[in-house]
Amino acid sequence: MIYKIRTILDAEEDIFRDIEIEASNTLEDLHNTITQSFGFLGNEMASFYTCDNEWNQDEEIALFDMSDGSTDVRLMNETFLEDILTENTPKLIYVYDFLNMWTFFVELADIVENEDGKSYPALLFSFGELPESPPEKKFKADPTIDLDDSLDNYDDFGFDENWN
């Protein structure tokens, strides 16, 4: 089976790539396809995140295991597309380059049969130019926390100034 996937940059302007990839490929294969289709070198850290239909982030699937071994890390090269992307769970969030936080919405658009003689993965359609720097993120602040007040009262933290 072939997955038709649209990958959209999280930006105000429309910038996306439509690709076809075999359902039996890994998320690492999808990562490589996305980086190539957007013109990245592919040498930065990246992760996919499962999410719900409203794009609320859930479980991380990392390119490399950067943990200290105390927790299980799900890895891209061990996770197959057909096990993670389905008609019931058609969305993923993809973050490339954790210093710049290029963020993409990945959505399964269709599942079709393999075409004889066609090689996969394949770039079907490219729309929009990638900007030189990633779009700024607009994070929502928690209205119950007053950040202006919290750093003025160091005495409240209970630090021993002669700790070393």
PDB file of C-alpha atoms in Angstrom:
ATOM      1  CA  MET A   1       0.000   0.000   0.000  1.00  0.00           C
ATOM      2  CA  ILE A   2       1.075   3.549  -0.721  1.00  0.00           C
ATOM      3  CA  TYR A   3       0.443   6.447   1.623  1.00  0.00           C
ATOM      4  CA  LYS A   4      -0.177   9.871   0.144  1.00  0.00           C
ATOM      5  CA  ILE A   5       0.962  12.343   2.774  1.00  0.00           C
ATOM      6  CA  ARG A   6       0.786  16.126   2.928  1.00  0.00           C
ATOM      7  CA  THR A   7       3.452  17.846   5.050  1.00  0.00           C
ATOM      8  CA  ILE A   8       2.651  21.471   5.909  1.00  0.00           C
ATOM      9  CA  LEU A   9       5.060  23.969   7.471  1.00  0.00           C
ATOM     10  CA  ASP A  10       3.554  25.620  10.559  1.00  0.00           C
ATOM     11  CA  ALA A  11       3.524  29.134   9.078  1.00  0.00           C
ATOM     12  CA  GLU A  12       1.005  31.784   8.106  1.00  0.00           C
ATOM     13  CA  GLU A  13       1.682  31.335   4.391  1.00  0.00           C
ATOM     14  CA  ASP A  14       0.953  28.045   2.621  1.00  0.00           C
ATOM     15  CA  ILE A  15       4.102  25.935   2.277  1.00  0.00           C
ATOM     16  CA  PHE A  16       3.607  22.206   1.813  1.00  0.00           C
ATOM     17  CA  ARG A  17       4.808  19.070   0.072  1.00  0.00           C
ATOM     18  CA  ASP A  18       2.718  16.105  -1.068  1.00  0.00           C
ATOM     19  CA  ILE A  19       4.579  12.812  -1.111  1.00  0.00           C
ATOM     20  CA  GLU A  20       3.904   9.146  -1.735  1.00  0.00           C
ATOM     21  CA  ILE A  21       5.652   6.556   0.417  1.00  0.00           C
ATOM     22  CA  GLU A  22       5.163   2.866   1.056  1.00  0.00           C
ATOM     23  CA  ALA A  23       3.177   2.041   4.187  1.00  0.00           C
ATOM     24  CA  SER A  24       5.860  -0.510   5.113  1.00  0.00           C
ATOM     25  CA  ASN A  25       8.545   2.217   5.307  1.00  0.00           C
ATOM     26  CA  THR A  26       9.774   3.488   8.664  1.00  0.00           C
ATOM     27  CA  LEU A  27       9.306   6.937  10.127  1.00  0.00           C
ATOM     28  CA  GLU A  28      13.033   7.432   9.481  1.00  0.00           C
ATOM     29  CA  ASP A  29      12.303   6.958   5.765  1.00  0.00           C
ATOM     30  CA  LEU A  30       9.529   9.555   6.046  1.00  0.00           C
ATOM     31  CA  HIS A  31      11.912  11.890   7.922  1.00  0.00           C
ATOM     32  CA  ASN A  32      14.475  11.576   5.114  1.00  0.00           C
ATOM     33  CA  THR A  33      11.810  12.206   2.483  1.00  0.00           C
ATOM     34  CA  ILE A  34      10.498  15.305   4.267  1.00  0.00           C
ATOM     35  CA  THR A  35      13.965  16.799   4.774  1.00  0.00           C
ATOM     36  CA  GLN A  36      14.860  16.232   1.127  1.00  0.00           C
ATOM     37  CA  SER A  37      11.559  17.611  -0.176  1.00  0.00           C
ATOM     38  CA  PHE A  38      12.001  20.840   1.814  1.00  0.00           C
ATOM     39  CA  GLY A  39      15.699  21.179   0.996  1.00  0.00           C
ATOM     40  CA  PHE A  40      17.180  20.524   4.428  1.00  0.00           C
ATOM     41  CA  LEU A  41      20.534  18.768   4.763  1.00  0.00           C
ATOM     42  CA  GLY A  42      18.984  16.200   7.095  1.00  0.00           C
ATOM     43  CA  ASN A  43      21.798  16.371   9.645  1.00  0.00           C
ATOM     44  CA  GLU A  44      19.824  17.844  12.555  1.00  0.00           C
ATOM     45  CA  MET A  45      17.901  16.153  15.350  1.00  0.00           C
ATOM     46  CA  ALA A  46      14.247  15.501  14.648  1.00  0.00           C
ATOM     47  CA  SER A  47      11.197  13.858  16.173  1.00  0.00           C
ATOM     48  CA  PHE A  48       7.702  12.887  15.195  1.00  0.00           C
ATOM     49  CA  TYR A  49       4.905  13.214  17.726  1.00  0.00           C
ATOM     50  CA  THR A  50       1.630  11.380  17.699  1.00  0.00           C
ATOM     51  CA  CYS A  51      -1.324  13.702  18.151  1.00  0.00           C
ATOM     52  CA  ASP A  52      -5.082  13.834  18.212  1.00  0.00           C
ATOM     53  CA  ASN A  53      -7.361  15.355  15.561  1.00  0.00           C
ATOM     54  CA  GLU A  54      -6.837  18.848  17.048  1.00  0.00           C
ATOM     55  CA  TRP A  55      -3.029  18.475  16.723  1.00  0.00           C
ATOM     56  CA  ASN A  56      -2.469  18.131  20.486  1.00  0.00           C
ATOM     57  CA  GLN A  57       0.971  16.573  20.861  1.00  0.00           C
ATOM     58  CA  ASP A  58       1.343  13.179  22.538  1.00  0.00           C
ATOM     59  CA  GLU A  59       4.088  10.528  22.290  1.00  0.00           C
ATOM     60  CA  GLU A  60       7.532  11.327  20.875  1.00  0.00           C
ATOM     61  CA  ILE A  61       9.185   9.116  18.254  1.00  0.00           C
ATOM     62  CA  ALA A  62      12.816  10.242  18.075  1.00  0.00           C
ATOM     63  CA  LEU A  63      15.481   9.987  15.403  1.00  0.00           C
ATOM     64  CA  PHE A  64      18.118   9.002  17.998  1.00  0.00           C
ATOM     65  CA  ASP A  65      17.980   7.729  21.565  1.00  0.00           C
ATOM     66  CA  MET A  66      19.335  10.628  23.627  1.00  0.00           C
ATOM     67  CA  SER A  67      18.054   9.265  26.938  1.00  0.00           C
ATOM     68  CA  ASP A  68      20.258   8.007  29.740  1.00  0.00           C
ATOM     69  CA  GLY A  69      18.779   4.537  29.343  1.00  0.00           C
ATOM     70  CA  SER A  70      16.329   4.877  32.227  1.00  0.00           C
ATOM     71  CA  THR A  71      13.334   5.314  29.930  1.00  0.00           C
ATOM     72  CA  ASP A  72      12.175   3.557  26.802  1.00  0.00           C
ATOM     73  CA  VAL A  73      12.451   5.733  23.727  1.00  0.00           C
ATOM     74  CA  ARG A  74      10.490   4.982  20.610  1.00  0.00           C
ATOM     75  CA  LEU A  75      12.745   5.365  17.570  1.00  0.00           C
ATOM     76  CA  MET A  76      11.942   6.292  13.969  1.00  0.00           C
ATOM     77  CA  ASN A  77      13.954   3.428  12.469  1.00  0.00           C
ATOM     78  CA  GLU A  78      11.946   0.911  14.516  1.00  0.00           C
ATOM     79  CA  THR A  79       8.498   2.410  13.852  1.00  0.00           C
ATOM     80  CA  PHE A  80       6.632   1.611  10.643  1.00  0.00           C
ATOM     81  CA  LEU A  81       4.249   4.067   9.007  1.00  0.00           C
ATOM     82  CA  GLU A  82       1.438   1.508   8.824  1.00  0.00           C
ATOM     83  CA  ASP A  83       1.670   1.033  12.610  1.00  0.00           C
ATOM     84  CA  ILE A  84       1.389   4.732  13.421  1.00  0.00           C
ATOM     85  CA  LEU A  85      -0.541   6.414  10.575  1.00  0.00           C
ATOM     86  CA  THR A  86      -3.998   4.996   9.914  1.00  0.00           C
ATOM     87  CA  GLU A  87      -7.365   6.244   8.751  1.00  0.00           C
ATOM     88  CA  ASN A  88      -8.309   6.574  12.449  1.00  0.00           C
ATOM     89  CA  THR A  89      -5.043   8.323  13.419  1.00  0.00           C
ATOM     90  CA  PRO A  90      -4.046  10.257  10.291  1.00  0.00           C
ATOM     91  CA  LYS A  91      -1.956  13.038  11.877  1.00  0.00           C
ATOM     92  CA  LEU A  92       1.584  13.518  13.169  1.00  0.00           C
ATOM     93  CA  ILE A  93       3.613  16.529  14.194  1.00  0.00           C
ATOM     94  CA  TYR A  94       7.189  16.632  12.876  1.00  0.00           C
ATOM     95  CA  VAL A  95       9.892  18.841  14.387  1.00  0.00           C
ATOM     96  CA  TYR A  96      13.216  19.251  12.597  1.00  0.00           C
ATOM     97  CA  ASP A  97      16.280  20.976  14.103  1.00  0.00           C
ATOM     98  CA  PHE A  98      15.541  21.506  17.793  1.00  0.00           C
ATOM     99  CA  LEU A  99      17.516  24.752  17.889  1.00  0.00           C
ATOM    100  CA  ASN A 100      15.351  26.343  15.194  1.00  0.00           C
ATOM    101  CA  MET A 101      12.180  24.283  15.735  1.00  0.00           C
ATOM    102  CA  TRP A 102      10.993  23.847  12.152  1.00  0.00           C
ATOM    103  CA  THR A 103       7.531  22.440  12.866  1.00  0.00           C
ATOM    104  CA  PHE A 104       5.352  20.594  10.358  1.00  0.00           C
ATOM    105  CA  PHE A 105       1.887  19.087  10.323  1.00  0.00           C
ATOM    106  CA  VAL A 106       1.925  15.661   8.657  1.00  0.00           C
ATOM    107  CA  GLU A 107      -1.382  14.230   7.498  1.00  0.00           C
ATOM    108  CA  LEU A 108      -2.318  11.022   5.741  1.00  0.00           C
ATOM    109  CA  ALA A 109      -4.417  12.119   2.766  1.00  0.00           C
ATOM    110  CA  ASP A 110      -5.049   8.804   0.984  1.00  0.00           C
ATOM    111  CA  ILE A 111      -4.076   5.141   0.813  1.00  0.00           C
ATOM    112  CA  VAL A 112      -3.684   3.707  -2.701  1.00  0.00           C
ATOM    113  CA  GLU A 113      -2.265   0.643  -4.434  1.00  0.00           C
ATOM    114  CA  ASN A 114       1.345   0.473  -5.619  1.00  0.00           C
ATOM    115  CA  GLU A 115       1.830   1.449  -9.265  1.00  0.00           C
ATOM    116  CA  ASP A 116       4.014  -0.981 -11.208  1.00  0.00           C
ATOM    117  CA  GLY A 117       7.277   0.571 -12.350  1.00  0.00           C
ATOM    118  CA  LYS A 118       7.022   3.561  -9.998  1.00  0.00           C
ATOM    119  CA  SER A 119       9.675   4.084  -7.317  1.00  0.00           C
ATOM    120  CA  TYR A 120       8.831   5.281  -3.840  1.00  0.00           C
ATOM    121  CA  PRO A 121       9.081   7.576  -2.004  1.00  0.00           C
ATOM    122  CA  ALA A 122       8.074  10.183  -4.553  1.00  0.00           C
ATOM    123  CA  LEU A 123       7.468  13.920  -4.376  1.00  0.00           C
ATOM    124  CA  LEU A 124       4.066  14.551  -5.972  1.00  0.00           C
ATOM    125  CA  PHE A 125       3.632  18.273  -5.487  1.00  0.00           C
ATOM    126  CA  SER A 126       5.572  21.159  -3.994  1.00  0.00           C
ATOM    127  CA  PHE A 127       3.932  24.457  -3.037  1.00  0.00           C
ATOM    128  CA  GLY A 128       5.630  27.495  -1.533  1.00  0.00           C
ATOM    129  CA  GLU A 129       9.223  28.356  -0.751  1.00  0.00           C
ATOM    130  CA  LEU A 130      10.794  27.562   2.592  1.00  0.00           C
ATOM    131  CA  PRO A 131      11.740  30.808   4.376  1.00  0.00           C
ATOM    132  CA  GLU A 132      15.372  31.382   5.413  1.00  0.00           C
ATOM    133  CA  SER A 133      14.445  31.060   9.081  1.00  0.00           C
ATOM    134  CA  PRO A 134      11.624  29.188  10.790  1.00  0.00           C
ATOM    135  CA  PRO A 135       8.374  31.028  11.538  1.00  0.00           C
ATOM    136  CA  GLU A 136       8.117  32.409  15.062  1.00  0.00           C
ATOM    137  CA  LYS A 137       6.062  30.374  17.482  1.00  0.00           C
ATOM    138  CA  LYS A 138       3.316  32.084  19.425  1.00  0.00           C
ATOM    139  CA  PHE A 139       2.999  30.242  22.711  1.00  0.00           C
ATOM    140  CA  LYS A 140       0.061  30.810  24.994  1.00  0.00           C
ATOM    141  CA  ALA A 141       0.995  31.881  28.507  1.00  0.00           C
ATOM    142  CA  ASP A 142      -0.661  30.427  31.580  1.00  0.00           C
ATOM    143  CA  PRO A 143      -2.711  33.336  32.994  1.00  0.00           C
ATOM    144  CA  THR A 144      -2.442  31.928  36.546  1.00  0.00           C
ATOM    145  CA  ILE A 145       1.337  32.490  36.655  1.00  0.00           C
ATOM    146  CA  ASP A 146       2.722  35.973  37.214  1.00  0.00           C
ATOM    147  CA  LEU A 147       6.217  35.817  35.726  1.00  0.00           C
ATOM    148  CA  ASP A 148       7.010  39.437  36.553  1.00  0.00           C
ATOM    149  CA  ASP A 149       6.684  38.755  40.286  1.00  0.00           C
ATOM    150  CA  SER A 150       8.429  35.368  40.492  1.00  0.00           C
ATOM    151  CA  LEU A 151      12.019  36.521  39.876  1.00  0.00           C
ATOM    152  CA  ASP A 152      11.937  39.444  42.306  1.00  0.00           C
ATOM    153  CA  ASN A 153      11.740  37.275  45.425  1.00  0.00           C
ATOM    154  CA  TYR A 154      14.899  35.149  45.420  1.00  0.00           C
ATOM    155  CA  ASP A 155      14.674  34.773  49.207  1.00  0.00           C
ATOM    156  CA  ASP A 156      11.518  32.692  48.725  1.00  0.00           C
ATOM    157  CA  PHE A 157      13.472  30.007  46.848  1.00  0.00           C
ATOM    158  CA  GLY A 158      15.442  28.890  49.953  1.00  0.00           C
ATOM    159  CA  PHE A 159      18.862  28.869  48.282  1.00  0.00           C
ATOM    160  CA  ASP A 160      21.986  28.671  50.434  1.00  0.00           C
ATOM    161  CA  GLU A 161      24.284  31.318  49.023  1.00  0.00           C
ATOM    162  CA  ASN A 162      27.343  29.481  50.452  1.00  0.00           C
ATOM    163  CA  TRP A 163      26.515  26.110  48.906  1.00  0.00           C
ATOM    164  CA  ASN A 164      29.955  25.515  47.422  1.00  0.00           C
TER     165      ASN A 164
END
